[in-house]
Amino acid sequence: MENQTTTKFKRWEDLDITDDFIFTRVMRNKRLCRTLLEMILKVKVGKIQFLTSHHAIQIAPNAKGIIMDVYLKDENKVINVEMQASNHGDLPRRARYYQAAADIDTTPKGSQYSDLKQNYVIFICTFDPFHQGKPIYSFQNYCINYGEPIPLEDGTEKIFLNTTAKDLSNLDLDLRLFYDYIKGEVAQTAFTKKLDATIARMKQEKEERNMYLTYTSRMMECRRDGYEEGLHTGLTTGREEGISIGLEQGLERGAYQTKLETAKLLLNYGDPPEKVAICTNLPLDVVQGLL
């Protein structure tokens, strides 16, 4: 197994839309976020509410926690959008887990099952997750026993964008040109030009750069801690399994600690707690506690 502590992060100047940090920050712009979602889903998206206080979801004390990139809802939909630049072979089951977590997270106690929102998980991949050369893969649930599939109509859909696909002829023009932009080509539409301008402006802001440096520093620390804990655990549970378990635990702890460190940095710059809570996806009471 590769020593995870040697993993390199990109320089601030080299970041683009395919990097989690940039994608997550840019999608905080509701107009850009809505435009992208409507291009992909081909349905209207209503008033967006970012679910910032539940960005990190822990279903139960002993359950696997998850951290979602862009997690939002409108009047009748809950949507999770992820930028995925590496393929670990687990996206279908990750999508299943994310949808279950989002249903639990957005359905208050005492609700009826009919109150469940339409639930979408979208992965924007810089690789082909299913090796079929298709530009987009959309999955719903169907009965397969009787020839003609019978839709379950459970209100869930899992969508995977393959931005490396060569044949984009069945995509709308705006979505095709978004794929081109993901691949590093010059922005050609109003949407991609706005994305490009937003990223350029962000990379000129000292606060954003400092947030990224804090983020990378904390991620390197948690990876090192996870690797070392994995080595220790591996003495009794098997080296490979121990490293994997320790790394995962370290990353989960480190991700939350990264948010706290970023929040402290923003508060020191004088940003109000409400803005810091939105930027870091921390609950407002946690941010106020840091004061």
PDB file of C-alpha atoms in Angstrom:
ATOM      1  CA  MET A   1       0.000   0.000   0.000  1.00  0.00           C
ATOM      2  CA  GLU A   2       1.260   3.484  -0.846  1.00  0.00           C
ATOM      3  CA  ASN A   3       2.239   5.614   2.129  1.00  0.00           C
ATOM      4  CA  GLN A   4      -0.712   8.005   2.323  1.00  0.00           C
ATOM      5  CA  THR A   5       1.329  10.683   4.085  1.00  0.00           C
ATOM      6  CA  THR A   6       3.174  11.380   0.807  1.00  0.00           C
ATOM      7  CA  THR A   7       0.006  12.463  -1.030  1.00  0.00           C
ATOM      8  CA  LYS A   8       0.492  15.864  -2.668  1.00  0.00           C
ATOM      9  CA  PHE A   9      -2.121  18.591  -2.908  1.00  0.00           C
ATOM     10  CA  LYS A  10      -2.268  20.965  -5.861  1.00  0.00           C
ATOM     11  CA  ARG A  11      -0.875  24.441  -5.620  1.00  0.00           C
ATOM     12  CA  TRP A  12      -3.528  27.102  -5.086  1.00  0.00           C
ATOM     13  CA  GLU A  13      -2.735  28.604  -8.496  1.00  0.00           C
ATOM     14  CA  ASP A  14      -3.340  25.249 -10.250  1.00  0.00           C
ATOM     15  CA  LEU A  15      -6.788  24.497  -8.832  1.00  0.00           C
ATOM     16  CA  ASP A  16      -9.772  24.286 -11.178  1.00  0.00           C
ATOM     17  CA  ILE A  17     -13.443  23.279 -11.162  1.00  0.00           C
ATOM     18  CA  THR A  18     -12.548  19.565 -10.824  1.00  0.00           C
ATOM     19  CA  ASP A  19     -11.041  20.109  -7.375  1.00  0.00           C
ATOM     20  CA  ASP A  20     -13.392  19.524  -4.434  1.00  0.00           C
ATOM     21  CA  PHE A  21     -12.401  22.717  -2.644  1.00  0.00           C
ATOM     22  CA  ILE A  22     -13.109  24.953  -5.659  1.00  0.00           C
ATOM     23  CA  PHE A  23     -16.245  23.107  -6.777  1.00  0.00           C
ATOM     24  CA  THR A  24     -17.807  23.227  -3.311  1.00  0.00           C
ATOM     25  CA  ARG A  25     -17.043  26.927  -2.866  1.00  0.00           C
ATOM     26  CA  VAL A  26     -18.279  27.928  -6.323  1.00  0.00           C
ATOM     27  CA  MET A  27     -21.524  25.997  -5.909  1.00  0.00           C
ATOM     28  CA  ARG A  28     -22.367  28.189  -2.911  1.00  0.00           C
ATOM     29  CA  ASN A  29     -23.516  30.650  -5.582  1.00  0.00           C
ATOM     30  CA  LYS A  30     -27.195  29.701  -5.806  1.00  0.00           C
ATOM     31  CA  ARG A  31     -27.622  30.920  -9.380  1.00  0.00           C
ATOM     32  CA  LEU A  32     -24.696  28.855 -10.632  1.00  0.00           C
ATOM     33  CA  CYS A  33     -25.806  25.858  -8.599  1.00  0.00           C
ATOM     34  CA  ARG A  34     -29.399  26.059  -9.863  1.00  0.00           C
ATOM     35  CA  THR A  35     -28.260  26.408 -13.488  1.00  0.00           C
ATOM     36  CA  LEU A  36     -26.057  23.323 -13.241  1.00  0.00           C
ATOM     37  CA  LEU A  37     -28.753  21.240 -11.551  1.00  0.00           C
ATOM     38  CA  GLU A  38     -31.388  22.195 -14.101  1.00  0.00           C
ATOM     39  CA  MET A  39     -29.025  21.308 -16.962  1.00  0.00           C
ATOM     40  CA  ILE A  40     -28.451  17.853 -15.479  1.00  0.00           C
ATOM     41  CA  LEU A  41     -31.896  17.027 -14.094  1.00  0.00           C
ATOM     42  CA  LYS A  42     -33.938  18.771 -16.798  1.00  0.00           C
ATOM     43  CA  VAL A  43     -36.455  19.872 -14.161  1.00  0.00           C
ATOM     44  CA  LYS A  44     -36.986  23.211 -12.469  1.00  0.00           C
ATOM     45  CA  VAL A  45     -35.207  23.706  -9.168  1.00  0.00           C
ATOM     46  CA  GLY A  46     -37.037  25.934  -6.708  1.00  0.00           C
ATOM     47  CA  LYS A  47     -35.712  28.088  -3.899  1.00  0.00           C
ATOM     48  CA  ILE A  48     -32.449  26.484  -2.801  1.00  0.00           C
ATOM     49  CA  GLN A  49     -31.725  25.880   0.843  1.00  0.00           C
ATOM     50  CA  PHE A  50     -28.203  24.664   1.557  1.00  0.00           C
ATOM     51  CA  LEU A  51     -28.288  22.113   4.384  1.00  0.00           C
ATOM     52  CA  THR A  52     -25.185  23.548   5.967  1.00  0.00           C
ATOM     53  CA  SER A  53     -25.713  22.346   9.535  1.00  0.00           C
ATOM     54  CA  HIS A  54     -26.064  18.755   8.342  1.00  0.00           C
ATOM     55  CA  HIS A  55     -23.282  18.766   5.745  1.00  0.00           C
ATOM     56  CA  ALA A  56     -21.540  16.147   7.854  1.00  0.00           C
ATOM     57  CA  ILE A  57     -24.125  13.449   8.567  1.00  0.00           C
ATOM     58  CA  GLN A  58     -23.820  10.888  11.354  1.00  0.00           C
ATOM     59  CA  ILE A  59     -26.887   8.635  11.136  1.00  0.00           C
ATOM     60  CA  ALA A  60     -26.201   6.850  14.427  1.00  0.00           C
ATOM     61  CA  PRO A  61     -23.339   6.872  16.971  1.00  0.00           C
ATOM     62  CA  ASN A  62     -21.799   3.700  15.569  1.00  0.00           C
ATOM     63  CA  ALA A  63     -22.772   4.265  11.922  1.00  0.00           C
ATOM     64  CA  LYS A  64     -20.416   5.402   9.186  1.00  0.00           C
ATOM     65  CA  GLY A  65     -20.431   9.187   8.915  1.00  0.00           C
ATOM     66  CA  ILE A  66     -20.400  10.975   5.560  1.00  0.00           C
ATOM     67  CA  ILE A  67     -19.439  14.438   4.365  1.00  0.00           C
ATOM     68  CA  MET A  68     -21.248  15.684   1.267  1.00  0.00           C
ATOM     69  CA  ASP A  69     -19.764  18.225  -1.156  1.00  0.00           C
ATOM     70  CA  VAL A  70     -22.910  20.133  -2.161  1.00  0.00           C
ATOM     71  CA  TYR A  71     -26.021  19.170  -0.199  1.00  0.00           C
ATOM     72  CA  LEU A  72     -29.253  21.108  -0.661  1.00  0.00           C
ATOM     73  CA  LYS A  73     -33.009  20.962  -0.953  1.00  0.00           C
ATOM     74  CA  ASP A  74     -35.877  22.910  -2.436  1.00  0.00           C
ATOM     75  CA  GLU A  75     -39.604  22.580  -1.844  1.00  0.00           C
ATOM     76  CA  ASN A  76     -39.826  18.955  -2.999  1.00  0.00           C
ATOM     77  CA  LYS A  77     -36.308  17.715  -3.750  1.00  0.00           C
ATOM     78  CA  VAL A  78     -33.150  16.877  -1.826  1.00  0.00           C
ATOM     79  CA  ILE A  79     -29.993  16.846  -3.933  1.00  0.00           C
ATOM     80  CA  ASN A  80     -26.387  15.863  -3.308  1.00  0.00           C
ATOM     81  CA  VAL A  81     -23.801  16.800  -5.956  1.00  0.00           C
ATOM     82  CA  GLU A  82     -20.239  15.477  -5.840  1.00  0.00           C
ATOM     83  CA  MET A  83     -17.228  16.270  -8.015  1.00  0.00           C
ATOM     84  CA  GLN A  84     -15.377  12.963  -8.403  1.00  0.00           C
ATOM     85  CA  ALA A  85     -11.834  13.028  -9.811  1.00  0.00           C
ATOM     86  CA  SER A  86     -10.701   9.578  -8.643  1.00  0.00           C
ATOM     87  CA  ASN A  87     -12.307   6.176  -9.043  1.00  0.00           C
ATOM     88  CA  HIS A  88     -12.251   3.858  -6.030  1.00  0.00           C
ATOM     89  CA  GLY A  89     -14.820   1.490  -7.519  1.00  0.00           C
ATOM     90  CA  ASP A  90     -17.446   2.176  -4.856  1.00  0.00           C
ATOM     91  CA  LEU A  91     -19.620   4.904  -6.397  1.00  0.00           C
ATOM     92  CA  PRO A  92     -22.830   2.842  -6.808  1.00  0.00           C
ATOM     93  CA  ARG A  93     -22.860   1.815  -3.149  1.00  0.00           C
ATOM     94  CA  ARG A  94     -21.778   5.265  -2.028  1.00  0.00           C
ATOM     95  CA  ALA A  95     -24.774   6.678  -3.920  1.00  0.00           C
ATOM     96  CA  ARG A  96     -27.053   4.187  -2.170  1.00  0.00           C
ATOM     97  CA  TYR A  97     -25.698   5.158   1.260  1.00  0.00           C
ATOM     98  CA  TYR A  98     -25.869   8.893   0.530  1.00  0.00           C
ATOM     99  CA  GLN A  99     -29.513   8.672  -0.499  1.00  0.00           C
ATOM    100  CA  ALA A 100     -30.457   6.714   2.613  1.00  0.00           C
ATOM    101  CA  ALA A 101     -28.616   9.225   4.814  1.00  0.00           C
ATOM    102  CA  ALA A 102     -30.270  12.198   3.092  1.00  0.00           C
ATOM    103  CA  ASP A 103     -33.738  10.652   3.533  1.00  0.00           C
ATOM    104  CA  ILE A 104     -33.151  10.179   7.253  1.00  0.00           C
ATOM    105  CA  ASP A 105     -31.577  13.604   7.601  1.00  0.00           C
ATOM    106  CA  THR A 106     -34.414  15.525   5.906  1.00  0.00           C
ATOM    107  CA  THR A 107     -37.442  13.615   7.231  1.00  0.00           C
ATOM    108  CA  PRO A 108     -38.528  14.880  10.665  1.00  0.00           C
ATOM    109  CA  LYS A 109     -39.851  12.575  13.343  1.00  0.00           C
ATOM    110  CA  GLY A 110     -43.573  11.958  12.884  1.00  0.00           C
ATOM    111  CA  SER A 111     -43.497  12.393   9.108  1.00  0.00           C
ATOM    112  CA  GLN A 112     -45.354  10.116   6.728  1.00  0.00           C
ATOM    113  CA  TYR A 113     -43.486   8.112   4.103  1.00  0.00           C
ATOM    114  CA  SER A 114     -45.365  10.135   1.518  1.00  0.00           C
ATOM    115  CA  ASP A 115     -43.515  13.199   2.852  1.00  0.00           C
ATOM    116  CA  LEU A 116     -40.202  11.905   1.513  1.00  0.00           C
ATOM    117  CA  LYS A 117     -38.744  14.288  -1.065  1.00  0.00           C
ATOM    118  CA  GLN A 118     -37.474  13.399  -4.524  1.00  0.00           C
ATOM    119  CA  ASN A 119     -33.920  12.286  -3.773  1.00  0.00           C
ATOM    120  CA  TYR A 120     -31.111  12.820  -6.297  1.00  0.00           C
ATOM    121  CA  VAL A 121     -27.442  11.918  -6.005  1.00  0.00           C
ATOM    122  CA  ILE A 122     -25.225  13.297  -8.776  1.00  0.00           C
ATOM    123  CA  PHE A 123     -21.580  12.383  -9.334  1.00  0.00           C
ATOM    124  CA  ILE A 124     -19.679  14.516 -11.857  1.00  0.00           C
ATOM    125  CA  CYS A 125     -16.858  12.148 -12.806  1.00  0.00           C
ATOM    126  CA  THR A 126     -13.621  12.900 -14.653  1.00  0.00           C
ATOM    127  CA  PHE A 127     -13.548   9.212 -15.658  1.00  0.00           C
ATOM    128  CA  ASP A 128     -16.012   6.654 -16.996  1.00  0.00           C
ATOM    129  CA  PRO A 129     -17.487   4.910 -13.907  1.00  0.00           C
ATOM    130  CA  PHE A 130     -19.132   2.112 -15.931  1.00  0.00           C
ATOM    131  CA  HIS A 131     -16.684   1.761 -18.852  1.00  0.00           C
ATOM    132  CA  GLN A 132     -19.443   1.969 -21.482  1.00  0.00           C
ATOM    133  CA  GLY A 133     -18.366   5.213 -23.145  1.00  0.00           C
ATOM    134  CA  LYS A 134     -21.696   6.893 -22.391  1.00  0.00           C
ATOM    135  CA  PRO A 135     -21.754  10.556 -21.354  1.00  0.00           C
ATOM    136  CA  ILE A 136     -24.394  10.144 -18.639  1.00  0.00           C
ATOM    137  CA  TYR A 137     -25.827   7.219 -16.684  1.00  0.00           C
ATOM    138  CA  SER A 138     -29.148   7.662 -14.856  1.00  0.00           C
ATOM    139  CA  PHE A 139     -30.516   4.921 -12.598  1.00  0.00           C
ATOM    140  CA  GLN A 140     -33.964   4.399 -11.114  1.00  0.00           C
ATOM    141  CA  ASN A 141     -35.562   1.319  -9.525  1.00  0.00           C
ATOM    142  CA  TYR A 142     -37.693  -1.090 -11.583  1.00  0.00           C
ATOM    143  CA  CYS A 143     -39.314  -4.503 -11.289  1.00  0.00           C
ATOM    144  CA  ILE A 144     -37.501  -6.861 -13.705  1.00  0.00           C
ATOM    145  CA  ASN A 145     -39.648 -10.009 -13.441  1.00  0.00           C
ATOM    146  CA  TYR A 146     -42.131  -9.551 -16.274  1.00  0.00           C
ATOM    147  CA  GLY A 147     -40.399  -8.371 -19.430  1.00  0.00           C
ATOM    148  CA  GLU A 148     -41.466  -4.752 -19.557  1.00  0.00           C
ATOM    149  CA  PRO A 149     -39.880  -3.075 -16.491  1.00  0.00           C
ATOM    150  CA  ILE A 150     -42.346  -1.724 -13.929  1.00  0.00           C
ATOM    151  CA  PRO A 151     -41.123   1.501 -12.275  1.00  0.00           C
ATOM    152  CA  LEU A 152     -41.025   1.430  -8.493  1.00  0.00           C
ATOM    153  CA  GLU A 153     -41.584   5.200  -8.350  1.00  0.00           C
ATOM    154  CA  ASP A 154     -39.812   5.532  -5.016  1.00  0.00           C
ATOM    155  CA  GLY A 155     -38.622   9.044  -5.890  1.00  0.00           C
ATOM    156  CA  THR A 156     -34.900   8.262  -6.115  1.00  0.00           C
ATOM    157  CA  GLU A 157     -32.441   8.722  -8.951  1.00  0.00           C
ATOM    158  CA  LYS A 158     -28.690   8.240  -9.152  1.00  0.00           C
ATOM    159  CA  ILE A 159     -26.906  10.140 -11.914  1.00  0.00           C
ATOM    160  CA  PHE A 160     -23.286   9.746 -13.013  1.00  0.00           C
ATOM    161  CA  LEU A 161     -21.743  12.161 -15.522  1.00  0.00           C
ATOM    162  CA  ASN A 162     -18.819  10.802 -17.534  1.00  0.00           C
ATOM    163  CA  THR A 163     -17.080  13.979 -18.683  1.00  0.00           C
ATOM    164  CA  THR A 164     -14.467  11.951 -20.627  1.00  0.00           C
ATOM    165  CA  ALA A 165     -17.051  10.562 -23.094  1.00  0.00           C
ATOM    166  CA  LYS A 166     -16.207  11.213 -26.743  1.00  0.00           C
ATOM    167  CA  ASP A 167     -19.730  11.062 -28.165  1.00  0.00           C
ATOM    168  CA  LEU A 168     -21.800  13.837 -26.570  1.00  0.00           C
ATOM    169  CA  SER A 169     -24.393  14.054 -29.323  1.00  0.00           C
ATOM    170  CA  ASN A 170     -27.326  13.114 -27.077  1.00  0.00           C
ATOM    171  CA  LEU A 171     -26.585  15.922 -24.602  1.00  0.00           C
ATOM    172  CA  ASP A 172     -27.955  19.449 -24.798  1.00  0.00           C
ATOM    173  CA  LEU A 173     -25.461  22.000 -26.108  1.00  0.00           C
ATOM    174  CA  ASP A 174     -25.001  23.751 -22.754  1.00  0.00           C
ATOM    175  CA  LEU A 175     -24.230  20.473 -21.004  1.00  0.00           C
ATOM    176  CA  ARG A 176     -21.825  19.437 -23.799  1.00  0.00           C
ATOM    177  CA  LEU A 177     -19.916  22.685 -23.397  1.00  0.00           C
ATOM    178  CA  PHE A 178     -19.879  22.221 -19.614  1.00  0.00           C
ATOM    179  CA  TYR A 179     -18.182  18.846 -20.219  1.00  0.00           C
ATOM    180  CA  ASP A 180     -15.641  20.633 -22.415  1.00  0.00           C
ATOM    181  CA  TYR A 181     -14.989  23.145 -19.658  1.00  0.00           C
ATOM    182  CA  ILE A 182     -14.471  20.338 -17.135  1.00  0.00           C
ATOM    183  CA  LYS A 183     -11.836  18.934 -19.522  1.00  0.00           C
ATOM    184  CA  GLY A 184      -9.957  22.239 -19.468  1.00  0.00           C
ATOM    185  CA  GLU A 185     -11.218  23.867 -22.657  1.00  0.00           C
ATOM    186  CA  VAL A 186     -12.038  27.563 -22.893  1.00  0.00           C
ATOM    187  CA  ALA A 187     -15.410  28.610 -21.447  1.00  0.00           C
ATOM    188  CA  GLN A 188     -17.893  29.209 -24.277  1.00  0.00           C
ATOM    189  CA  THR A 189     -21.326  29.653 -22.660  1.00  0.00           C
ATOM    190  CA  ALA A 190     -22.706  32.259 -20.298  1.00  0.00           C
ATOM    191  CA  PHE A 191     -22.748  29.622 -17.562  1.00  0.00           C
ATOM    192  CA  THR A 192     -19.162  28.384 -17.985  1.00  0.00           C
ATOM    193  CA  LYS A 193     -17.884  31.946 -18.414  1.00  0.00           C
ATOM    194  CA  LYS A 194     -19.539  32.850 -15.118  1.00  0.00           C
ATOM    195  CA  LEU A 195     -17.986  29.761 -13.505  1.00  0.00           C
ATOM    196  CA  ASP A 196     -14.587  30.732 -14.870  1.00  0.00           C
ATOM    197  CA  ALA A 197     -14.888  34.332 -13.706  1.00  0.00           C
ATOM    198  CA  THR A 198     -16.029  33.249 -10.235  1.00  0.00           C
ATOM    199  CA  ILE A 199     -13.063  30.898  -9.869  1.00  0.00           C
ATOM    200  CA  ALA A 200     -10.620  33.543 -11.126  1.00  0.00           C
ATOM    201  CA  ARG A 201     -11.994  36.081  -8.668  1.00  0.00           C
ATOM    202  CA  MET A 202     -11.869  33.563  -5.815  1.00  0.00           C
ATOM    203  CA  LYS A 203      -8.223  32.755  -6.516  1.00  0.00           C
ATOM    204  CA  GLN A 204      -7.370  36.437  -6.125  1.00  0.00           C
ATOM    205  CA  GLU A 205      -8.815  36.549  -2.611  1.00  0.00           C
ATOM    206  CA  LYS A 206      -6.348  36.123   0.209  1.00  0.00           C
ATOM    207  CA  GLU A 207      -8.983  34.699   2.548  1.00  0.00           C
ATOM    208  CA  GLU A 208      -9.850  31.919   0.115  1.00  0.00           C
ATOM    209  CA  ARG A 209      -6.198  31.035  -0.358  1.00  0.00           C
ATOM    210  CA  ASN A 210      -5.656  30.915   3.405  1.00  0.00           C
ATOM    211  CA  MET A 211      -8.686  28.671   3.799  1.00  0.00           C
ATOM    212  CA  TYR A 212      -7.260  26.267   1.228  1.00  0.00           C
ATOM    213  CA  LEU A 213      -3.838  26.243   2.886  1.00  0.00           C
ATOM    214  CA  THR A 214      -5.469  25.511   6.233  1.00  0.00           C
ATOM    215  CA  TYR A 215      -7.559  22.788   4.611  1.00  0.00           C
ATOM    216  CA  THR A 216      -4.577  21.061   2.984  1.00  0.00           C
ATOM    217  CA  SER A 217      -2.489  21.340   6.123  1.00  0.00           C
ATOM    218  CA  ARG A 218      -5.181  19.725   8.246  1.00  0.00           C
ATOM    219  CA  MET A 219      -5.838  17.006   5.661  1.00  0.00           C
ATOM    220  CA  MET A 220      -2.155  16.097   5.589  1.00  0.00           C
ATOM    221  CA  GLU A 221      -2.158  15.903   9.373  1.00  0.00           C
ATOM    222  CA  CYS A 222      -5.229  13.678   9.533  1.00  0.00           C
ATOM    223  CA  ARG A 223      -3.849  11.419   6.813  1.00  0.00           C
ATOM    224  CA  ARG A 224      -0.616  11.049   8.748  1.00  0.00           C
ATOM    225  CA  ASP A 225      -2.526  10.398  11.980  1.00  0.00           C
ATOM    226  CA  GLY A 226      -4.751   7.880  10.260  1.00  0.00           C
ATOM    227  CA  TYR A 227      -1.789   6.125   8.658  1.00  0.00           C
ATOM    228  CA  GLU A 228       0.078   5.902  11.955  1.00  0.00           C
ATOM    229  CA  GLU A 229      -3.025   4.687  13.782  1.00  0.00           C
ATOM    230  CA  GLY A 230      -3.552   2.137  11.031  1.00  0.00           C
ATOM    231  CA  LEU A 231      -0.014   0.855  11.450  1.00  0.00           C
ATOM    232  CA  HIS A 232      -0.603   0.433  15.169  1.00  0.00           C
ATOM    233  CA  THR A 233      -3.973  -1.252  14.639  1.00  0.00           C
ATOM    234  CA  GLY A 234      -2.431  -3.466  11.985  1.00  0.00           C
ATOM    235  CA  LEU A 235      -0.187  -5.120  14.555  1.00  0.00           C
ATOM    236  CA  THR A 236      -3.205  -7.006  15.862  1.00  0.00           C
ATOM    237  CA  THR A 237      -5.804  -6.923  13.077  1.00  0.00           C
ATOM    238  CA  GLY A 238      -3.651  -7.311   9.960  1.00  0.00           C
ATOM    239  CA  ARG A 239      -1.490  -4.617   8.430  1.00  0.00           C
ATOM    240  CA  GLU A 240      -3.557  -3.770   5.331  1.00  0.00           C
ATOM    241  CA  GLU A 241      -6.903  -3.794   7.130  1.00  0.00           C
ATOM    242  CA  GLY A 242      -5.490  -1.796  10.026  1.00  0.00           C
ATOM    243  CA  ILE A 243      -4.064   0.894   7.791  1.00  0.00           C
ATOM    244  CA  SER A 244      -7.360   1.204   5.909  1.00  0.00           C
ATOM    245  CA  ILE A 245      -9.431   1.451   9.101  1.00  0.00           C
ATOM    246  CA  GLY A 246      -7.060   3.883  10.736  1.00  0.00           C
ATOM    247  CA  LEU A 247      -6.867   6.079   7.657  1.00  0.00           C
ATOM    248  CA  GLU A 248     -10.655   6.260   7.323  1.00  0.00           C
ATOM    249  CA  GLN A 249     -11.071   7.160  10.995  1.00  0.00           C
ATOM    250  CA  GLY A 250      -8.317   9.741  10.753  1.00  0.00           C
ATOM    251  CA  LEU A 251      -9.849  11.344   7.683  1.00  0.00           C
ATOM    252  CA  GLU A 252     -13.292  11.587   9.282  1.00  0.00           C
ATOM    253  CA  ARG A 253     -11.888  13.203  12.434  1.00  0.00           C
ATOM    254  CA  GLY A 254      -9.590  15.429  10.416  1.00  0.00           C
ATOM    255  CA  ALA A 255     -12.350  16.673   8.105  1.00  0.00           C
ATOM    256  CA  TYR A 256     -14.321  18.048  11.046  1.00  0.00           C
ATOM    257  CA  GLN A 257     -11.191  19.518  12.622  1.00  0.00           C
ATOM    258  CA  THR A 258     -10.400  21.210   9.298  1.00  0.00           C
ATOM    259  CA  LYS A 259     -13.764  22.956   9.398  1.00  0.00           C
ATOM    260  CA  LEU A 260     -13.103  24.184  12.938  1.00  0.00           C
ATOM    261  CA  GLU A 261      -9.687  25.551  11.992  1.00  0.00           C
ATOM    262  CA  THR A 262     -11.129  27.266   8.918  1.00  0.00           C
ATOM    263  CA  ALA A 263     -13.929  28.770  11.008  1.00  0.00           C
ATOM    264  CA  LYS A 264     -11.398  30.164  13.479  1.00  0.00           C
ATOM    265  CA  LEU A 265      -9.443  31.695  10.612  1.00  0.00           C
ATOM    266  CA  LEU A 266     -12.527  33.400   9.179  1.00  0.00           C
ATOM    267  CA  LEU A 267     -13.615  34.667  12.589  1.00  0.00           C
ATOM    268  CA  ASN A 268     -10.155  36.142  13.081  1.00  0.00           C
ATOM    269  CA  TYR A 269     -10.625  37.993   9.785  1.00  0.00           C
ATOM    270  CA  GLY A 270     -13.775  39.511  11.254  1.00  0.00           C
ATOM    271  CA  ASP A 271     -16.393  37.548   9.316  1.00  0.00           C
ATOM    272  CA  PRO A 272     -19.737  37.271  11.155  1.00  0.00           C
ATOM    273  CA  PRO A 273     -20.641  33.836  12.597  1.00  0.00           C
ATOM    274  CA  GLU A 274     -23.567  33.446  10.177  1.00  0.00           C
ATOM    275  CA  LYS A 275     -21.269  33.794   7.161  1.00  0.00           C
ATOM    276  CA  VAL A 276     -18.679  31.472   8.707  1.00  0.00           C
ATOM    277  CA  ALA A 277     -21.350  28.820   9.325  1.00  0.00           C
ATOM    278  CA  ILE A 278     -22.349  28.939   5.643  1.00  0.00           C
ATOM    279  CA  CYS A 279     -18.752  28.871   4.376  1.00  0.00           C
ATOM    280  CA  THR A 280     -17.639  25.958   6.559  1.00  0.00           C
ATOM    281  CA  ASN A 281     -20.904  23.962   6.744  1.00  0.00           C
ATOM    282  CA  LEU A 282     -20.731  24.018  10.531  1.00  0.00           C
ATOM    283  CA  PRO A 283     -23.807  24.532  12.736  1.00  0.00           C
ATOM    284  CA  LEU A 284     -24.176  28.170  13.782  1.00  0.00           C
ATOM    285  CA  ASP A 285     -24.070  27.298  17.497  1.00  0.00           C
ATOM    286  CA  VAL A 286     -20.701  25.564  17.002  1.00  0.00           C
ATOM    287  CA  VAL A 287     -19.289  28.629  15.244  1.00  0.00           C
ATOM    288  CA  GLN A 288     -20.632  30.933  17.953  1.00  0.00           C
ATOM    289  CA  GLY A 289     -18.997  28.674  20.524  1.00  0.00           C
ATOM    290  CA  LEU A 290     -15.608  29.297  18.895  1.00  0.00           C
ATOM    291  CA  LEU A 291     -15.926  32.992  19.732  1.00  0.00           C
TER     292      LEU A 291
END
